[in-house]
mmCIF file with all atom_site columns, C-alpha atoms and ligand atoms in Angstrom:
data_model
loop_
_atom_site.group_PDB
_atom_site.id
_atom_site.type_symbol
_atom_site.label_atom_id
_atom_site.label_alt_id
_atom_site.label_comp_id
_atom_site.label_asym_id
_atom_site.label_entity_id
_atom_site.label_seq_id
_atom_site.pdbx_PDB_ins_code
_atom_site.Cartn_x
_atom_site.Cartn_y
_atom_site.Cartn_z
_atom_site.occupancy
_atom_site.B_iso_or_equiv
_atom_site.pdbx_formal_charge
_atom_site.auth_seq_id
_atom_site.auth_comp_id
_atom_site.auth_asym_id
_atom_site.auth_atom_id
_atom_site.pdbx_PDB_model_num
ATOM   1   C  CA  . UNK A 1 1   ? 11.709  -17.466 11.383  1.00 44.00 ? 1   UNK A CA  1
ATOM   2   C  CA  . UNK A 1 2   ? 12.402  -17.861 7.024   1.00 47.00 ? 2   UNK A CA  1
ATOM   3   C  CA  . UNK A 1 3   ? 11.861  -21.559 6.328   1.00 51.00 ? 3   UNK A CA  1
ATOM   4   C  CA  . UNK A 1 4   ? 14.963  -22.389 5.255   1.00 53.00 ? 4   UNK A CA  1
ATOM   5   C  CA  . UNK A 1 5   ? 13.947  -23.039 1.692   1.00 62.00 ? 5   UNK A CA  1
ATOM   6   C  CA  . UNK A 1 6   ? 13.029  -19.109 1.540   1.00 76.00 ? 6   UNK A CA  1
ATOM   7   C  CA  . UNK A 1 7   ? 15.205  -16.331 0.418   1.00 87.00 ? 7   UNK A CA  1
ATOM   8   C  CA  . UNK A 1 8   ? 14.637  -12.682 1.072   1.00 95.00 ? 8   UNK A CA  1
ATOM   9   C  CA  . UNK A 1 9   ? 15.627  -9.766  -0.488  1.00 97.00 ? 9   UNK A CA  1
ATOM   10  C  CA  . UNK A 1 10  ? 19.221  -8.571  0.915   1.00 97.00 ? 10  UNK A CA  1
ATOM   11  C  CA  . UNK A 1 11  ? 19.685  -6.684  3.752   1.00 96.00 ? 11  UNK A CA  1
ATOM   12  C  CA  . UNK A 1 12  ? 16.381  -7.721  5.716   1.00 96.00 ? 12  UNK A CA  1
ATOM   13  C  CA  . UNK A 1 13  ? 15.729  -10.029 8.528   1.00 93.00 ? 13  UNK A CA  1
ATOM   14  C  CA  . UNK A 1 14  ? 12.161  -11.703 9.644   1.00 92.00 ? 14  UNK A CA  1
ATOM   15  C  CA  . UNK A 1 15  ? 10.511  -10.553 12.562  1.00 89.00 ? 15  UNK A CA  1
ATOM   16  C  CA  . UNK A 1 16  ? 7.318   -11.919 14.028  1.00 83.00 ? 16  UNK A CA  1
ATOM   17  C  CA  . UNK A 1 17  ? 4.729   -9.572  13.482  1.00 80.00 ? 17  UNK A CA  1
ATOM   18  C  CA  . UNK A 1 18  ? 3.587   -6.827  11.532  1.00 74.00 ? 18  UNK A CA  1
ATOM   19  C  CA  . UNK A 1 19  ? 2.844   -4.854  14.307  1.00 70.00 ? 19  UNK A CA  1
ATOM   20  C  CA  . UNK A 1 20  ? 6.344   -4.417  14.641  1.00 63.00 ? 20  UNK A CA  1
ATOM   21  C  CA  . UNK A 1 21  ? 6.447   -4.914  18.673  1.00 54.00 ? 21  UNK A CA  1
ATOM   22  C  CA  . UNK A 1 22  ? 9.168   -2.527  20.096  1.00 53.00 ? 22  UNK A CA  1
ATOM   23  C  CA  . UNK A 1 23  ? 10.118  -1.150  16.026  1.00 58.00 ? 23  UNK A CA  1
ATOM   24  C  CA  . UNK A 1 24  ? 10.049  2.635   16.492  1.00 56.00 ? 24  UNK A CA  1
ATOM   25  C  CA  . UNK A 1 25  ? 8.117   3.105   12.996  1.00 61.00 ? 25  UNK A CA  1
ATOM   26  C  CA  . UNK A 1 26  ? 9.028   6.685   11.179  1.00 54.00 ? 26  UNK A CA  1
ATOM   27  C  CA  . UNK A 1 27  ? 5.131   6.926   10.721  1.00 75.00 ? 27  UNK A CA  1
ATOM   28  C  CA  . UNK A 1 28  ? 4.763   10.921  10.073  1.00 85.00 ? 28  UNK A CA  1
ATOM   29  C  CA  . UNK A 1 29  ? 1.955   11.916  12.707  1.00 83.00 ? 29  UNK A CA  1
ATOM   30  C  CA  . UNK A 1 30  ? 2.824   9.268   15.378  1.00 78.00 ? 30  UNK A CA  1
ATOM   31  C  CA  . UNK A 1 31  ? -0.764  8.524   15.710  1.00 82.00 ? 31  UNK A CA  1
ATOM   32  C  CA  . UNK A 1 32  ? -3.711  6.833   14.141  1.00 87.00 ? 32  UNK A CA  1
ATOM   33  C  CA  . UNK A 1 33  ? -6.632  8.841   11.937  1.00 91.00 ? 33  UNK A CA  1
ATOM   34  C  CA  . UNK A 1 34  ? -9.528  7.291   13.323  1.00 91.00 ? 34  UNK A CA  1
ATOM   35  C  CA  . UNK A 1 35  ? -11.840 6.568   10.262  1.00 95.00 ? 35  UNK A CA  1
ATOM   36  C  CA  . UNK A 1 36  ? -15.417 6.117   10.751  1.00 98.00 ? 36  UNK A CA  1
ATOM   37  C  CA  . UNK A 1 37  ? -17.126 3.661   7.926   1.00 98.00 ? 37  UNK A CA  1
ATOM   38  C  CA  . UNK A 1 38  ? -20.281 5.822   7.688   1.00 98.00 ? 38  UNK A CA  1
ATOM   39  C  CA  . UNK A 1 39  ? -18.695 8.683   6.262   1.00 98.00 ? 39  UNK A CA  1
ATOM   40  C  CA  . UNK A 1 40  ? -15.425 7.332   5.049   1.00 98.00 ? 40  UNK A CA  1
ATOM   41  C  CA  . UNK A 1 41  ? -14.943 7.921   1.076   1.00 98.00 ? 41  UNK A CA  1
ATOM   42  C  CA  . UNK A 1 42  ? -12.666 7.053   -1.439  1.00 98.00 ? 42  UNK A CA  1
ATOM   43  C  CA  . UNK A 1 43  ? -11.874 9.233   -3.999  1.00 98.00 ? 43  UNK A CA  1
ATOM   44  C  CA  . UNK A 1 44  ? -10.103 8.354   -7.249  1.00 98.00 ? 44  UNK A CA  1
ATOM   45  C  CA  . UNK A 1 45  ? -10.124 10.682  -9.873  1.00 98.00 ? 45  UNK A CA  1
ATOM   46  C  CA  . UNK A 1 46  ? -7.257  12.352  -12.016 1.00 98.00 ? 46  UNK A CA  1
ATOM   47  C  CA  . UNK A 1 47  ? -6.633  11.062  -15.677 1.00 98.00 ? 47  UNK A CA  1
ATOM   48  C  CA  . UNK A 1 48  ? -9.432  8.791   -15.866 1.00 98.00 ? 48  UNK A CA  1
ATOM   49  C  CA  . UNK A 1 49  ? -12.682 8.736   -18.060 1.00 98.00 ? 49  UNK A CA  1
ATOM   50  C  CA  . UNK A 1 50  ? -14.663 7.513   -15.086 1.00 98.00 ? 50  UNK A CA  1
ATOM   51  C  CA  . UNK A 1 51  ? -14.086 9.454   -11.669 1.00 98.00 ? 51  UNK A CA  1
ATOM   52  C  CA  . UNK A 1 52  ? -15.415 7.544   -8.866  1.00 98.00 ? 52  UNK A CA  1
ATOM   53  C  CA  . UNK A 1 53  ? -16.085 8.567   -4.774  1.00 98.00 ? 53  UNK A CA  1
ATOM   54  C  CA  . UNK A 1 54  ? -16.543 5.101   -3.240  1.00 98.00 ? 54  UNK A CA  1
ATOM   55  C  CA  . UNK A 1 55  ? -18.589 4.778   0.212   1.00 98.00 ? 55  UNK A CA  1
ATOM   56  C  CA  . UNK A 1 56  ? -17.152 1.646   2.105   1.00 98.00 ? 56  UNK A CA  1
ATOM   57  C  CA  . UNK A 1 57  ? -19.994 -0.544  0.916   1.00 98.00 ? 57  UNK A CA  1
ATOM   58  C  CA  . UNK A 1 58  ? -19.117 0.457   -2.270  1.00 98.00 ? 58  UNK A CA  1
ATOM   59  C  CA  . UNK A 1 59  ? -15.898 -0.725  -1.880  1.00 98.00 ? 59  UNK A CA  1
ATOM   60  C  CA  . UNK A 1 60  ? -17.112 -3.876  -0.586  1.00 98.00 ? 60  UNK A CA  1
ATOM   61  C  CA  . UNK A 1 61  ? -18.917 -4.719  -3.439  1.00 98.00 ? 61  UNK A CA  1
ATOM   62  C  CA  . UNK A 1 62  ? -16.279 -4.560  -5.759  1.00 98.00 ? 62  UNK A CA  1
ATOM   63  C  CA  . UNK A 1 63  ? -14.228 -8.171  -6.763  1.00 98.00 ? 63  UNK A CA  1
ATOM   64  C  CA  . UNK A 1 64  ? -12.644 -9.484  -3.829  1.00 98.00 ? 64  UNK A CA  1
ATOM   65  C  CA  . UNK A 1 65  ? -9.103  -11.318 -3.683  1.00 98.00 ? 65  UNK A CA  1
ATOM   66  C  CA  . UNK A 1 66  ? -6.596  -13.132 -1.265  1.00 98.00 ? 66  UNK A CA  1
ATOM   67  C  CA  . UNK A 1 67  ? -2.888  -13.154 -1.323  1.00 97.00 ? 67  UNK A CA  1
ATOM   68  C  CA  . UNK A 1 68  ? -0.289  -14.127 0.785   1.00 97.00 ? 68  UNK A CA  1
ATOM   69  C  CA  . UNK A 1 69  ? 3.175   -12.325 0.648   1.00 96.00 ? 69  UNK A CA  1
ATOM   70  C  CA  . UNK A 1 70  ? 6.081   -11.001 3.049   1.00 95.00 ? 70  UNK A CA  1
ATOM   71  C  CA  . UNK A 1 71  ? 6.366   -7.455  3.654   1.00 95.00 ? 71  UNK A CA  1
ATOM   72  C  CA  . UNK A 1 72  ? 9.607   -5.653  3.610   1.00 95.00 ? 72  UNK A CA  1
ATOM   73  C  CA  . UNK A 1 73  ? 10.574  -2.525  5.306   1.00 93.00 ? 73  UNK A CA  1
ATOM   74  C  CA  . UNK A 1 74  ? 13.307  -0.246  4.331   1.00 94.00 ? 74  UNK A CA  1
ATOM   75  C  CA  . UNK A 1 75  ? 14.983  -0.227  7.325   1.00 91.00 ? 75  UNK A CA  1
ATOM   76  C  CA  . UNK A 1 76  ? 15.824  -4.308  7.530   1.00 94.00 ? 76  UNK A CA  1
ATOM   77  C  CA  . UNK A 1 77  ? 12.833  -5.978  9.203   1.00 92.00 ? 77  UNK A CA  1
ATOM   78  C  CA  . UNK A 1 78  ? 10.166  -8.100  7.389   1.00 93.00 ? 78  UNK A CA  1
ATOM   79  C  CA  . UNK A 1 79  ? 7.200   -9.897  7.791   1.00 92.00 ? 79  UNK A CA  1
ATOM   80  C  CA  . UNK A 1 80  ? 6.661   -13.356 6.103   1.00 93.00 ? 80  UNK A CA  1
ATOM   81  C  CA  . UNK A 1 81  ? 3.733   -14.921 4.884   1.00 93.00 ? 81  UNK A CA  1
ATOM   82  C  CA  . UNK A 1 82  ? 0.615   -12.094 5.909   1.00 94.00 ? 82  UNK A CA  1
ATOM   83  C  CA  . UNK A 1 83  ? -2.083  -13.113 4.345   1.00 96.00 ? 83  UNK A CA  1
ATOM   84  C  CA  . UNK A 1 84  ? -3.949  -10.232 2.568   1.00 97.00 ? 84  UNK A CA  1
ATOM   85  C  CA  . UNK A 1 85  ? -7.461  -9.746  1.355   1.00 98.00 ? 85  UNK A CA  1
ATOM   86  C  CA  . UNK A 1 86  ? -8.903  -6.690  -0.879  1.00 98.00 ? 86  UNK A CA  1
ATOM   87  C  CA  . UNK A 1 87  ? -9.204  -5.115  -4.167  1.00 98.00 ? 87  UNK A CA  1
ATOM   88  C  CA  . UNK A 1 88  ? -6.557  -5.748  -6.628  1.00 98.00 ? 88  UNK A CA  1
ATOM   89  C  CA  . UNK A 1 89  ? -5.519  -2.603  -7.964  1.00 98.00 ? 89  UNK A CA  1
ATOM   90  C  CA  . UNK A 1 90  ? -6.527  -3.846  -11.826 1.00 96.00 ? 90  UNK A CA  1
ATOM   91  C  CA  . UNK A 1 91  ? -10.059 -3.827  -10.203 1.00 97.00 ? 91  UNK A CA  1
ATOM   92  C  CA  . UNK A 1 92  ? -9.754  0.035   -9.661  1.00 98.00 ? 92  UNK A CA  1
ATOM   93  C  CA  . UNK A 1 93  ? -7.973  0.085   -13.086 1.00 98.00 ? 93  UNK A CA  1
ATOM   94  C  CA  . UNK A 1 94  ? -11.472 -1.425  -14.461 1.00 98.00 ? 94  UNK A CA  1
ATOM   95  C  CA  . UNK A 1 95  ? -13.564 0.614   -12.537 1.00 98.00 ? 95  UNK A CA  1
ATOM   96  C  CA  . UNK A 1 96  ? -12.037 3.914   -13.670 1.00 98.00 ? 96  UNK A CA  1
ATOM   97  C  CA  . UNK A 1 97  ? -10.715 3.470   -17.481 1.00 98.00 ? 97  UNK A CA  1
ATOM   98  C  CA  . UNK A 1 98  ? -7.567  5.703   -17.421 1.00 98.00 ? 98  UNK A CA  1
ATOM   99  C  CA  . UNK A 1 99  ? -6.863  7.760   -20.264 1.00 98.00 ? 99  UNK A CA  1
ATOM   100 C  CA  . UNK A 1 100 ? -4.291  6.713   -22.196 1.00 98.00 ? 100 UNK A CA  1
ATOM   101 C  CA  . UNK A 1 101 ? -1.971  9.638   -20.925 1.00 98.00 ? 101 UNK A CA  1
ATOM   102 C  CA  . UNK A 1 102 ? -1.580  7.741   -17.534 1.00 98.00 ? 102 UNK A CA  1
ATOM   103 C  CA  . UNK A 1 103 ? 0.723   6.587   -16.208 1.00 98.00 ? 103 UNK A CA  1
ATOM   104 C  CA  . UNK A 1 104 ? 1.122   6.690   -12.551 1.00 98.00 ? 104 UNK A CA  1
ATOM   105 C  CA  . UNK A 1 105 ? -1.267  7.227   -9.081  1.00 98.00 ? 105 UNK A CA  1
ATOM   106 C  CA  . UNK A 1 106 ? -0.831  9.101   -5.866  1.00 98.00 ? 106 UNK A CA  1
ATOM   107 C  CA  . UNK A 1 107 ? -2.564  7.697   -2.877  1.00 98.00 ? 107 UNK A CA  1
ATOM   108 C  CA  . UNK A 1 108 ? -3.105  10.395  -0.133  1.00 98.00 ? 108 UNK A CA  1
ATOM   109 C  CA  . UNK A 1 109 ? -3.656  9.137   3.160   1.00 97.00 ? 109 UNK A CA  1
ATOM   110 C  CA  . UNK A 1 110 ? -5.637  10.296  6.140   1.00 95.00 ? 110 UNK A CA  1
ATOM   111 C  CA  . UNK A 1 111 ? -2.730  11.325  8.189   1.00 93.00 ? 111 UNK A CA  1
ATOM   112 C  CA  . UNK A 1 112 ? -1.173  13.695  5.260   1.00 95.00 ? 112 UNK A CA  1
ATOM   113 C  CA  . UNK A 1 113 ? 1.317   10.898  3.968   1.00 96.00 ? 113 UNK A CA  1
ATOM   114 C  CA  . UNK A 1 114 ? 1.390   10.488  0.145   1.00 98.00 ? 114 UNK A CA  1
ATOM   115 C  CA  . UNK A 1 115 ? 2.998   8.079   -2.143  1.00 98.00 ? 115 UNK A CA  1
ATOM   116 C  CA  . UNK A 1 116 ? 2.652   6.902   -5.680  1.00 98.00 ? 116 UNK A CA  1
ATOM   117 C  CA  . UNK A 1 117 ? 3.803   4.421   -7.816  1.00 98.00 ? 117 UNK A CA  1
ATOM   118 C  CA  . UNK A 1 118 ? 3.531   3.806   -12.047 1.00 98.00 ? 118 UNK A CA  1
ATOM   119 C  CA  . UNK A 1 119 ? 0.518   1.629   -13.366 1.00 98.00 ? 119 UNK A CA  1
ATOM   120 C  CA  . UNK A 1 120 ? 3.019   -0.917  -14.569 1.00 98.00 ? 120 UNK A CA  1
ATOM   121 C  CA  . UNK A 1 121 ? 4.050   -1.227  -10.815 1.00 98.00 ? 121 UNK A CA  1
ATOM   122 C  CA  . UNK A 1 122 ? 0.895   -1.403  -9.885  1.00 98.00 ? 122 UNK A CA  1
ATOM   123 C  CA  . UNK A 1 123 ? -0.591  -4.046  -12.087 1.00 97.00 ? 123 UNK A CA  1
ATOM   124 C  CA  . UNK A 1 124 ? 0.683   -7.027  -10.681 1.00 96.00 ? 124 UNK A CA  1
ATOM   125 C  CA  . UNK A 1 125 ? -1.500  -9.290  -9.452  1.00 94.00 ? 125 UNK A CA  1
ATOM   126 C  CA  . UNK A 1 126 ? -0.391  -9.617  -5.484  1.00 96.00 ? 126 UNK A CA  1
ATOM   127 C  CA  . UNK A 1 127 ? -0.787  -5.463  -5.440  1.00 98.00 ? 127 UNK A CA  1
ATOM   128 C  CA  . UNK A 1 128 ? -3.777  -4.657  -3.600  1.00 98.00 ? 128 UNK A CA  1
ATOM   129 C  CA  . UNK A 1 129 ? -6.123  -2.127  -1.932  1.00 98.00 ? 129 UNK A CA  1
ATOM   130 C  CA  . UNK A 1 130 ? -5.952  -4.601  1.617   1.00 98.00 ? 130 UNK A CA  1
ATOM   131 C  CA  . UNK A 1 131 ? -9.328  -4.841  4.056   1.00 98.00 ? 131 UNK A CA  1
ATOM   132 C  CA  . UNK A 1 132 ? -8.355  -7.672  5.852   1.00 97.00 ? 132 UNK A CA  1
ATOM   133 C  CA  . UNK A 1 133 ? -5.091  -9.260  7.360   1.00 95.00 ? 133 UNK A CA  1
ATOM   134 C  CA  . UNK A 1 134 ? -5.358  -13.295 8.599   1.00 93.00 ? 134 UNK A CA  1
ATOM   135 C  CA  . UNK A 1 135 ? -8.948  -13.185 7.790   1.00 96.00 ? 135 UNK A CA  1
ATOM   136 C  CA  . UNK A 1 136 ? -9.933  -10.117 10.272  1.00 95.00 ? 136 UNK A CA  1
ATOM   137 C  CA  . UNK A 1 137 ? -9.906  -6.281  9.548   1.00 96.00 ? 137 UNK A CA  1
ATOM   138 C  CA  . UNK A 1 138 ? -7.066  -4.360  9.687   1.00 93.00 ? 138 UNK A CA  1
ATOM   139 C  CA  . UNK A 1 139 ? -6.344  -3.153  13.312  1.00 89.00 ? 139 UNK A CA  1
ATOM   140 C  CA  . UNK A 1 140 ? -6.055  1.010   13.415  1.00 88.00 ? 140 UNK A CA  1
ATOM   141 C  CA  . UNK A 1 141 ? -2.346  0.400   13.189  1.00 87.00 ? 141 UNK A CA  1
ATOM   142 C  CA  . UNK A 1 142 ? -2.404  -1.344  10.323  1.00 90.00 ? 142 UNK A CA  1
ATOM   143 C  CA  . UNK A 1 143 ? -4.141  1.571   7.745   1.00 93.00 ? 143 UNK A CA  1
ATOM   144 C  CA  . UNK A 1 144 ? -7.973  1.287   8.780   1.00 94.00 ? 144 UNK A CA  1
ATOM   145 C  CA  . UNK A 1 145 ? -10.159 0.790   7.287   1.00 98.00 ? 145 UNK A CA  1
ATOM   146 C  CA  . UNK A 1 146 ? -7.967  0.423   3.471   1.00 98.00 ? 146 UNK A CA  1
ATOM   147 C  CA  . UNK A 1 147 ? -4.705  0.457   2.644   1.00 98.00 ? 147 UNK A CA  1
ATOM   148 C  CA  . UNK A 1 148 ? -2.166  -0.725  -0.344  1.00 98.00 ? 148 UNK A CA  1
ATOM   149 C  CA  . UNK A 1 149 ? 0.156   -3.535  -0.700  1.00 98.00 ? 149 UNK A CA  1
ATOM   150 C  CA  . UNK A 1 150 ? 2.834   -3.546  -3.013  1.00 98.00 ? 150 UNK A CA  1
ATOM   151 C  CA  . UNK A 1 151 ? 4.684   -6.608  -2.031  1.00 97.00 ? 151 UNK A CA  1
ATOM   152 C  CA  . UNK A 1 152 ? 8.175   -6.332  -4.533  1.00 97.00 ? 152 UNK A CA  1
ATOM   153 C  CA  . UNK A 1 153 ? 8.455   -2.841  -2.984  1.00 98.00 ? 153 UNK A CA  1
ATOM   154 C  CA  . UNK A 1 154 ? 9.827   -1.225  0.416   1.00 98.00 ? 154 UNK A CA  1
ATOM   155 C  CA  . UNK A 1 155 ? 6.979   -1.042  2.885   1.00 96.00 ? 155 UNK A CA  1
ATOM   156 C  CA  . UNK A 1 156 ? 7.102   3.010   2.419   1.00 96.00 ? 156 UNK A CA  1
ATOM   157 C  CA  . UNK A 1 157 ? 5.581   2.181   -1.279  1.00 98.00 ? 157 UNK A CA  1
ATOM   158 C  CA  . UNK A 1 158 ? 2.037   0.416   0.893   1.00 97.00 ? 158 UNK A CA  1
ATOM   159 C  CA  . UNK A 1 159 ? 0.221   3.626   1.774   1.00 97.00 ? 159 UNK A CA  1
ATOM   160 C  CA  . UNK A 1 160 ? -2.313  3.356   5.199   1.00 95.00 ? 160 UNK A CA  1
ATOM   161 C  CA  . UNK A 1 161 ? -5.269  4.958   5.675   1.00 96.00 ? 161 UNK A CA  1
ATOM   162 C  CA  . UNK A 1 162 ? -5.893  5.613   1.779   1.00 98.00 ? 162 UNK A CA  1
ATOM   163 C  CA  . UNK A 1 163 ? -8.655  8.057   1.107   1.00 98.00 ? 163 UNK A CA  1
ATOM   164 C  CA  . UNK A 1 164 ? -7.630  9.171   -2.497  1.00 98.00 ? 164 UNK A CA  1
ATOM   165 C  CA  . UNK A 1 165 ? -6.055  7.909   -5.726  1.00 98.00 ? 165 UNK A CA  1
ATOM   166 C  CA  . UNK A 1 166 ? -4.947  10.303  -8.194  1.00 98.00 ? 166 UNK A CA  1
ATOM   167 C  CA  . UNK A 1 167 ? -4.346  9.330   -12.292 1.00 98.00 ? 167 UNK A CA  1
ATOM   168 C  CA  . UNK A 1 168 ? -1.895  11.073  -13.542 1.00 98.00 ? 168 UNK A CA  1
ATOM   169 C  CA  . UNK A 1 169 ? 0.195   11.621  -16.525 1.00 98.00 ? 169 UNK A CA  1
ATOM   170 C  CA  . UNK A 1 170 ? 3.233   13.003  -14.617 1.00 97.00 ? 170 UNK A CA  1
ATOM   171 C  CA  . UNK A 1 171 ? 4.684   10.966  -11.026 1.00 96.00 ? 171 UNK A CA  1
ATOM   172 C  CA  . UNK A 1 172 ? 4.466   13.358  -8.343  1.00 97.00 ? 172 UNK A CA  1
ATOM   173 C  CA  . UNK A 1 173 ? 7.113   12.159  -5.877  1.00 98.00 ? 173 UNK A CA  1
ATOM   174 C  CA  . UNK A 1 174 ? 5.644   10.681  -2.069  1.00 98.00 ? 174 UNK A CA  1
ATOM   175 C  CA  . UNK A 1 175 ? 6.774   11.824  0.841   1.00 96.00 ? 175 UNK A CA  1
ATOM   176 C  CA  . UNK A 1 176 ? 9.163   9.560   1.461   1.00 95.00 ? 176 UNK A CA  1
ATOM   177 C  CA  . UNK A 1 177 ? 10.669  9.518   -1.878  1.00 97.00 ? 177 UNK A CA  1
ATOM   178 C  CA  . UNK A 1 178 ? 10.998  13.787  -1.900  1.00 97.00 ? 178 UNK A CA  1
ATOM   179 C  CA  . UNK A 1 179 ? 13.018  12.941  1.146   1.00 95.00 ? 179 UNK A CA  1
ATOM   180 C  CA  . UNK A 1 180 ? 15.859  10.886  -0.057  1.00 96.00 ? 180 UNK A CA  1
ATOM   181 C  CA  . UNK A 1 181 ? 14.040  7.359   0.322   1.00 97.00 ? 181 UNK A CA  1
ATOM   182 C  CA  . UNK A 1 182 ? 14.265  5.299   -3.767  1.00 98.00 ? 182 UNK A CA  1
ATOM   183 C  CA  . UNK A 1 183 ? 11.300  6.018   -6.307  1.00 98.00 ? 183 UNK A CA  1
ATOM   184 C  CA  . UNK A 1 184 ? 11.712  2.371   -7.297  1.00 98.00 ? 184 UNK A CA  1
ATOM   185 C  CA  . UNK A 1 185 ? 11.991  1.108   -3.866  1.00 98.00 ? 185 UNK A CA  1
ATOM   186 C  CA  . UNK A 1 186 ? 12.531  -2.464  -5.630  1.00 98.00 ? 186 UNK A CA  1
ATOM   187 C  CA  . UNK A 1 187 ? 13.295  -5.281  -2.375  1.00 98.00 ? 187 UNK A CA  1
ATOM   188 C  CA  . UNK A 1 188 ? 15.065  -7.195  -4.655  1.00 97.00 ? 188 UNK A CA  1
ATOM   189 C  CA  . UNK A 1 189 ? 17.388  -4.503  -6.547  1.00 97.00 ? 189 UNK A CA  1
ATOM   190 C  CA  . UNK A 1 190 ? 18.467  -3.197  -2.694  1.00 97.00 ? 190 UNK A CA  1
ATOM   191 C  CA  . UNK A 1 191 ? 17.097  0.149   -3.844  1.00 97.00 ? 191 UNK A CA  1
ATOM   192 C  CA  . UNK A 1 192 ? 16.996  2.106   -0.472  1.00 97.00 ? 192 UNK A CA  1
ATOM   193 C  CA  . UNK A 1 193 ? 17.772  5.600   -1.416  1.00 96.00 ? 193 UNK A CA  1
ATOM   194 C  CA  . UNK A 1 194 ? 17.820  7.983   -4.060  1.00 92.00 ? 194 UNK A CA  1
ATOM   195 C  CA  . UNK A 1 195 ? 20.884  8.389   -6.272  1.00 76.00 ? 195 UNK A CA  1
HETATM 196 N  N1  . MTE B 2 .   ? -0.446  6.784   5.562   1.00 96.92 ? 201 MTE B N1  1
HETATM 197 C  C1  . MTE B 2 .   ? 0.767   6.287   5.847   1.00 96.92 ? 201 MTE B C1  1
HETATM 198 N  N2  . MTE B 2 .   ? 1.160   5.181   5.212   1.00 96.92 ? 201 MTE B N2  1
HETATM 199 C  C2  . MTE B 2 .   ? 2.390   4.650   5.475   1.00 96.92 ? 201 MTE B C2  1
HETATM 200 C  C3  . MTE B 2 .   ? 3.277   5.264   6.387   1.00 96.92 ? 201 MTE B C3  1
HETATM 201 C  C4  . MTE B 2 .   ? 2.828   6.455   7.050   1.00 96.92 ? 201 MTE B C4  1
HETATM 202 O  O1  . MTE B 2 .   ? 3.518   7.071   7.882   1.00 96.92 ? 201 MTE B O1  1
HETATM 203 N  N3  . MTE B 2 .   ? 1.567   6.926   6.746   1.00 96.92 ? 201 MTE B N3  1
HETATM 204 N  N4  . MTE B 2 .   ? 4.513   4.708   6.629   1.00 96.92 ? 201 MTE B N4  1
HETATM 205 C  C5  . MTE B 2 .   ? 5.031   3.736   5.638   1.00 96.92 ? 201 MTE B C5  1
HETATM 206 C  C6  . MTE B 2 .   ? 6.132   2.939   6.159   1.00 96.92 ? 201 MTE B C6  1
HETATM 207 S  S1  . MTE B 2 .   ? 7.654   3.691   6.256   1.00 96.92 ? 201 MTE B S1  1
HETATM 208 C  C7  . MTE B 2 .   ? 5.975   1.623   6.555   1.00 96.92 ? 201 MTE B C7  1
HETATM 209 S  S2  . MTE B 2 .   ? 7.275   0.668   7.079   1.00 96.92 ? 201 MTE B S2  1
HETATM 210 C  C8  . MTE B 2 .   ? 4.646   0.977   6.506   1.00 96.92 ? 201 MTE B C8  1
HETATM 211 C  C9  . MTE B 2 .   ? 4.303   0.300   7.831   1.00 96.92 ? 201 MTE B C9  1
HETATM 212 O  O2  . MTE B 2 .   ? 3.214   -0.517  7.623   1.00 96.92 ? 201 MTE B O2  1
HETATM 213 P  P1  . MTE B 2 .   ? 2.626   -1.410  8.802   1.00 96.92 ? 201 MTE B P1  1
HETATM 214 O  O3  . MTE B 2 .   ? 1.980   -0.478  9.784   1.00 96.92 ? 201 MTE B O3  1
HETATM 215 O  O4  . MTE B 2 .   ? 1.667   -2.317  8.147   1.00 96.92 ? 201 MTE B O4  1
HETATM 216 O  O5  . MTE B 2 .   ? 3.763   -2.144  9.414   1.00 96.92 ? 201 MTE B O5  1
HETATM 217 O  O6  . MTE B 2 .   ? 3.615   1.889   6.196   1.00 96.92 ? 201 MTE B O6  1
HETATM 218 C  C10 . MTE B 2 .   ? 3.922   2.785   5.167   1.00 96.92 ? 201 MTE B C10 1
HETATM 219 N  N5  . MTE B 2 .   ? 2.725   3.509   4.832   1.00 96.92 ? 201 MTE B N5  1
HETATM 220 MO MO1 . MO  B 3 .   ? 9.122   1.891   6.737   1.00 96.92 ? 202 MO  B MO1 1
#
């Protein structure tokens, strides 16, 4: 349920859990990559004076962070209050300098999907790369063992499974947004679709 003092973005109504019990979810391969830590990598590379390929202890060892938000899927439902833990994406930002030409990063995904979003979008501080949700790891489901969260926009903008993060000067479209879903995706704006 919203506590009543709460107001969500229009159009969406709280369900229970993230694991959206009986939700058929448009995921595009219907399954789950199954990630092992030992060999997982991330790459991030692009526009960026400092290319990285992170092993998951790697990842682990960079500055940790906790925030709570609600989560809001384009097609109505959302999920209040999940309490996140990760890397905050300035903490990549850091890592990697980005030339000055950049402007935007594409996260590929284990399971093909792709999305991206501007650097402006994706410095605030409740955007992160999430390990955890309620204090435990994310479940397979959930984007194993890493995956964004972009809180202010539709859940299509919080990539799972993220294995790559691409600088770039230029925003290549996600795939998602190439097929009619909004580039801004903004909860509060009600931007749904493309005009
Ligand atoms: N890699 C990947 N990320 C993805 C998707 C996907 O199909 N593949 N679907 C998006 C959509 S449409 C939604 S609603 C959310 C679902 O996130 P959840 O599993 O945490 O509920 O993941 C987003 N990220
Ligand atoms: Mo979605």
């Amino acid at each position: 349920m919203a506590s009543k003092d709460r107001e969500l973005p229009p159009g969406q109504t709280p369900i229970k859990s993230i694991l959206r019990w009986g939700i058929d979810h448009p995921g595009i391969t219907r399954s789950n990559p199954k990630i092992d830590l030992e060999t997982y990598a991330l790459t991030i590379d692009g526009t960026v004076e400092n290319p990285q390929k992170l092993s998951w202890n790697d990842v682990l060892k960079l500055p940790t962070f906790k925030s709570t938000s609600d989560f809001h899927c384009v097609e109505g439902w959302s999920v209040l209050d999940c309490k996140w833990q990760g890397v905050r994406f300035k903490e990549v930002v850091n890592l990697v300098k980005p030339r000055k030409s950049a402007r935007s990063a594409s996260f590929e995904c284990a399971d093909g999907y792709t999305t991206s979003l501007t650097l402006e979008e994706l410095s605030c501080d409740d955007v992160l790369l999430a390990y955890k949700l309620d204090d435990k790891p994310l479940e397979e489901g959930l984007g194993f063992p890493l995956r964004l969260v972009v809180p202010g926009k539709y859940a299509y903008k919080s990539a799972l499974w993220i294995t790559r993060i691409t600088f770039a000067s230029e925003k290549e479209l996600g795939y998602w947004e190439k097929r009619g879903y909004s580039d801004t995706a903004d909860v509060w704006k009600d931007d749904r679709f493309s005009s």
